[in-house]
């Protein structure tokens, strides 16, 4: 057992989660609209997806990896369509007030929906597999792989905890007009990400 692997997984999970993309955008918007708890539930869904892919790579589950990578175009298409739906809802949203805690949707729904969306990007597993191979733990399984996977989850979760806490602290300063523009801009960006994902799926 090598405790250093947990620390390495922690750093890796934090770094991967901190990459700006549609997931980060959705988490920020959800925190602004529905509060820190909802945003954090979203972030934890992402952290679990990261840890799932990390675990597949760390434990050397090559059959699962092959299936996911082989179906990456279908998954990209599914993810792109989902992003299109989110983009449409976001752009057409007209908030009268910043939502209070008891107006937000269910936390379980926030967790599950973002987990599913994050899992539509199987190329993440390639990144984990390459890095874990450098650490010499791919395929070894056991405690070392478990520590690495746990580190990835904790690192990713730490990023989302920090991000949602900061965004939540600024939430009370967000006016209705500002939130409306956040929705419009977020919707446009999500639409762009969606079209890229769909174009990639049909491009091959």
Tab-separated table of C-alpha atoms in Angstrom:
chain	number	residue	atom	x	y	z
A	1	UNK	CA	0.000	0.000	0.000
A	2	UNK	CA	1.376	3.379	-1.049
A	3	UNK	CA	-0.351	6.346	0.701
A	4	UNK	CA	1.334	8.691	-1.766
A	5	UNK	CA	-1.055	7.413	-4.429
A	6	UNK	CA	-3.976	8.990	-2.582
A	7	UNK	CA	-2.206	12.361	-2.668
A	8	UNK	CA	-1.467	11.951	-6.372
A	9	UNK	CA	-5.075	11.074	-7.074
A	10	UNK	CA	-6.156	14.090	-5.038
A	11	UNK	CA	-4.055	16.460	-7.134
A	12	UNK	CA	-5.119	14.794	-10.375
A	13	UNK	CA	-8.821	14.889	-9.508
A	14	UNK	CA	-8.609	18.550	-8.521
A	15	UNK	CA	-6.736	19.518	-11.695
A	16	UNK	CA	-9.119	17.693	-14.041
A	17	UNK	CA	-12.202	19.131	-12.314
A	18	UNK	CA	-10.794	22.666	-12.521
A	19	UNK	CA	-10.700	22.607	-16.341
A	20	UNK	CA	-13.252	25.118	-17.624
A	21	UNK	CA	-15.965	23.563	-19.773
A	22	UNK	CA	-19.723	23.027	-20.013
A	23	UNK	CA	-19.795	21.145	-16.707
A	24	UNK	CA	-18.193	24.045	-14.853
A	25	UNK	CA	-20.605	26.446	-16.514
A	26	UNK	CA	-23.637	24.381	-15.508
A	27	UNK	CA	-22.415	24.093	-11.928
A	28	UNK	CA	-21.874	27.851	-11.639
A	29	UNK	CA	-25.273	28.621	-13.115
A	30	UNK	CA	-27.042	26.125	-10.871
A	31	UNK	CA	-25.337	27.595	-7.817
A	32	UNK	CA	-26.389	31.105	-8.800
A	33	UNK	CA	-29.957	30.077	-9.551
A	34	UNK	CA	-30.638	27.591	-6.775
A	35	UNK	CA	-28.010	28.012	-4.093
A	36	UNK	CA	-24.871	26.327	-2.787
A	37	UNK	CA	-26.452	22.985	-1.845
A	38	UNK	CA	-27.784	22.478	-5.362
A	39	UNK	CA	-24.488	23.530	-6.899
A	40	UNK	CA	-22.537	21.233	-4.584
A	41	UNK	CA	-24.841	18.299	-5.371
A	42	UNK	CA	-24.066	18.953	-9.027
A	43	UNK	CA	-20.334	19.047	-8.324
A	44	UNK	CA	-20.427	15.797	-6.367
A	45	UNK	CA	-22.126	14.141	-9.347
A	46	UNK	CA	-19.173	15.238	-11.474
A	47	UNK	CA	-16.719	13.992	-8.836
A	48	UNK	CA	-18.355	10.552	-8.827
A	49	UNK	CA	-18.171	10.377	-12.634
A	50	UNK	CA	-14.478	11.349	-12.530
A	51	UNK	CA	-13.839	8.702	-9.866
A	52	UNK	CA	-15.749	6.111	-11.898
A	53	UNK	CA	-13.579	6.675	-14.937
A	54	UNK	CA	-10.506	6.875	-12.728
A	55	UNK	CA	-11.413	3.576	-11.077
A	56	UNK	CA	-11.932	1.855	-14.435
A	57	UNK	CA	-8.452	2.986	-15.492
A	58	UNK	CA	-6.778	2.263	-12.142
A	59	UNK	CA	-8.196	-1.243	-11.825
A	60	UNK	CA	-7.334	-2.052	-15.428
A	61	UNK	CA	-10.859	-2.902	-16.563
A	62	UNK	CA	-9.855	-3.092	-20.215
A	63	UNK	CA	-13.144	-4.616	-21.397
A	64	UNK	CA	-15.136	-1.713	-19.953
A	65	UNK	CA	-12.633	0.769	-21.352
A	66	UNK	CA	-12.934	-0.744	-24.828
A	67	UNK	CA	-16.739	-0.561	-24.734
A	68	UNK	CA	-16.735	3.066	-23.593
A	69	UNK	CA	-14.097	4.207	-26.064
A	70	UNK	CA	-15.692	2.185	-28.872
A	71	UNK	CA	-19.008	3.876	-28.245
A	72	UNK	CA	-17.576	7.353	-27.781
A	73	UNK	CA	-19.286	8.789	-30.874
A	74	UNK	CA	-22.721	7.671	-29.693
A	75	UNK	CA	-22.000	9.014	-26.240
A	76	UNK	CA	-20.886	12.339	-27.710
A	77	UNK	CA	-24.123	12.523	-29.686
A	78	UNK	CA	-26.188	11.793	-26.575
A	79	UNK	CA	-24.224	14.342	-24.581
A	80	UNK	CA	-24.601	16.913	-27.358
A	81	UNK	CA	-28.366	16.479	-27.518
A	82	UNK	CA	-28.594	16.779	-23.745
A	83	UNK	CA	-26.540	19.982	-23.882
A	84	UNK	CA	-28.839	21.343	-26.597
A	85	UNK	CA	-31.843	20.815	-24.343
A	86	UNK	CA	-30.051	22.505	-21.454
A	87	UNK	CA	-28.974	25.383	-23.704
A	88	UNK	CA	-32.538	25.952	-24.881
A	89	UNK	CA	-33.939	25.925	-21.359
A	90	UNK	CA	-31.180	28.198	-20.114
A	91	UNK	CA	-31.544	30.819	-22.850
A	92	UNK	CA	-35.327	30.993	-22.518
A	93	UNK	CA	-35.309	31.164	-18.736
A	94	UNK	CA	-36.624	34.489	-17.415
A	95	UNK	CA	-35.936	34.639	-13.692
A	96	UNK	CA	-38.096	37.139	-11.820
A	97	UNK	CA	-36.000	36.678	-8.690
A	98	UNK	CA	-32.972	34.641	-7.709
A	99	UNK	CA	-34.420	31.301	-6.634
A	100	UNK	CA	-34.540	30.591	-2.923
A	101	UNK	CA	-33.617	27.231	-1.449
A	102	UNK	CA	-37.105	25.717	-1.298
A	103	UNK	CA	-37.792	26.627	-4.961
A	104	UNK	CA	-34.909	24.604	-6.334
A	105	UNK	CA	-35.373	21.217	-8.026
A	106	UNK	CA	-34.445	18.020	-6.184
A	107	UNK	CA	-30.816	17.552	-5.164
A	108	UNK	CA	-30.895	13.930	-6.310
A	109	UNK	CA	-31.938	15.075	-9.782
A	110	UNK	CA	-29.044	17.548	-9.891
A	111	UNK	CA	-26.617	14.802	-8.872
A	112	UNK	CA	-27.855	12.130	-11.277
A	113	UNK	CA	-28.294	14.402	-14.310
A	114	UNK	CA	-24.775	15.822	-14.151
A	115	UNK	CA	-23.298	12.374	-13.453
A	116	UNK	CA	-24.939	11.085	-16.622
A	117	UNK	CA	-23.774	14.068	-18.669
A	118	UNK	CA	-20.196	13.766	-17.425
A	119	UNK	CA	-20.156	10.048	-18.230
A	120	UNK	CA	-20.912	10.830	-21.898
A	121	UNK	CA	-17.290	11.939	-22.294
A	122	UNK	CA	-15.381	8.607	-22.379
A	123	UNK	CA	-12.205	10.312	-23.564
A	124	UNK	CA	-11.699	11.241	-19.919
A	125	UNK	CA	-10.809	7.621	-19.281
A	126	UNK	CA	-7.989	7.879	-21.828
A	127	UNK	CA	-6.499	10.731	-19.823
A	128	UNK	CA	-6.730	8.782	-16.592
A	129	UNK	CA	-5.322	5.630	-18.166
A	130	UNK	CA	-2.325	7.497	-19.588
A	131	UNK	CA	-1.529	9.249	-16.316
A	132	UNK	CA	-2.095	6.144	-14.199
A	133	UNK	CA	0.173	4.163	-16.497
A	134	UNK	CA	2.860	6.712	-15.698
A	135	UNK	CA	2.240	6.071	-12.010
A	136	UNK	CA	2.589	2.335	-12.592
A	137	UNK	CA	-0.763	1.336	-11.125
A	138	UNK	CA	-2.863	0.478	-14.188
A	139	UNK	CA	-4.055	-3.106	-13.943
A	140	UNK	CA	-2.632	-3.708	-10.456
A	141	UNK	CA	-5.962	-3.249	-8.729
A	142	UNK	CA	-6.095	-3.792	-5.004
A	143	UNK	CA	-5.520	-1.161	-2.338
A	144	UNK	CA	-3.233	1.016	-4.471
A	145	UNK	CA	-5.850	1.425	-7.201
A	146	UNK	CA	-8.538	2.041	-4.579
A	147	UNK	CA	-6.460	4.763	-2.932
A	148	UNK	CA	-5.841	6.412	-6.278
A	149	UNK	CA	-9.548	6.319	-7.145
A	150	UNK	CA	-10.534	7.700	-3.749
A	151	UNK	CA	-7.985	10.471	-4.198
A	152	UNK	CA	-9.514	11.400	-7.556
A	153	UNK	CA	-12.974	11.658	-6.002
A	154	UNK	CA	-11.779	13.738	-3.040
A	155	UNK	CA	-9.724	16.023	-5.281
A	156	UNK	CA	-12.595	16.619	-7.670
A	157	UNK	CA	-15.056	17.113	-4.809
A	158	UNK	CA	-12.683	19.629	-3.201
A	159	UNK	CA	-12.678	21.757	-6.342
A	160	UNK	CA	-16.473	21.801	-6.536
A	161	UNK	CA	-16.724	22.624	-2.835
A	162	UNK	CA	-14.422	25.624	-3.300
A	163	UNK	CA	-16.122	26.781	-6.515
A	164	UNK	CA	-19.684	26.560	-5.201
A	165	UNK	CA	-18.706	28.260	-1.940
A	166	UNK	CA	-17.178	31.212	-3.793
A	167	UNK	CA	-20.082	31.500	-6.260
A	168	UNK	CA	-22.607	31.200	-3.434
A	169	UNK	CA	-20.911	34.038	-1.552
A	170	UNK	CA	-21.422	36.277	-4.598
A	171	UNK	CA	-24.979	35.075	-5.195
A	172	UNK	CA	-26.677	37.695	-3.018
A	173	UNK	CA	-25.125	40.415	-5.175
A	174	UNK	CA	-26.599	39.029	-8.390
A	175	UNK	CA	-29.530	41.102	-9.639
A	176	UNK	CA	-32.420	39.784	-11.715
A	177	UNK	CA	-31.009	41.561	-14.771
A	178	UNK	CA	-27.564	40.071	-14.211
A	179	UNK	CA	-28.967	36.563	-13.757
A	180	UNK	CA	-30.966	36.935	-16.968
A	181	UNK	CA	-27.778	37.760	-18.855
A	182	UNK	CA	-25.966	34.880	-17.149
A	183	UNK	CA	-28.694	32.591	-18.499
A	184	UNK	CA	-28.419	34.002	-22.023
A	185	UNK	CA	-24.641	33.852	-22.211
A	186	UNK	CA	-24.529	30.424	-20.582
A	187	UNK	CA	-27.132	29.160	-23.026
A	188	UNK	CA	-25.124	30.356	-26.023
A	189	UNK	CA	-21.924	28.768	-24.727
A	190	UNK	CA	-23.713	25.504	-23.951
A	191	UNK	CA	-25.174	25.571	-27.475
A	192	UNK	CA	-21.657	25.915	-28.925
A	193	UNK	CA	-20.395	23.005	-26.831
A	194	UNK	CA	-23.419	20.951	-27.921
A	195	UNK	CA	-22.823	21.614	-31.617
A	196	UNK	CA	-19.142	20.711	-31.294
A	197	UNK	CA	-20.070	17.445	-29.594
A	198	UNK	CA	-22.686	16.565	-32.227
A	199	UNK	CA	-20.419	17.598	-35.119
A	200	UNK	CA	-17.675	15.358	-33.730
A	201	UNK	CA	-20.094	12.447	-33.518
A	202	UNK	CA	-21.227	12.851	-37.140
A	203	UNK	CA	-17.754	13.713	-38.360
A	204	UNK	CA	-16.625	10.096	-38.384
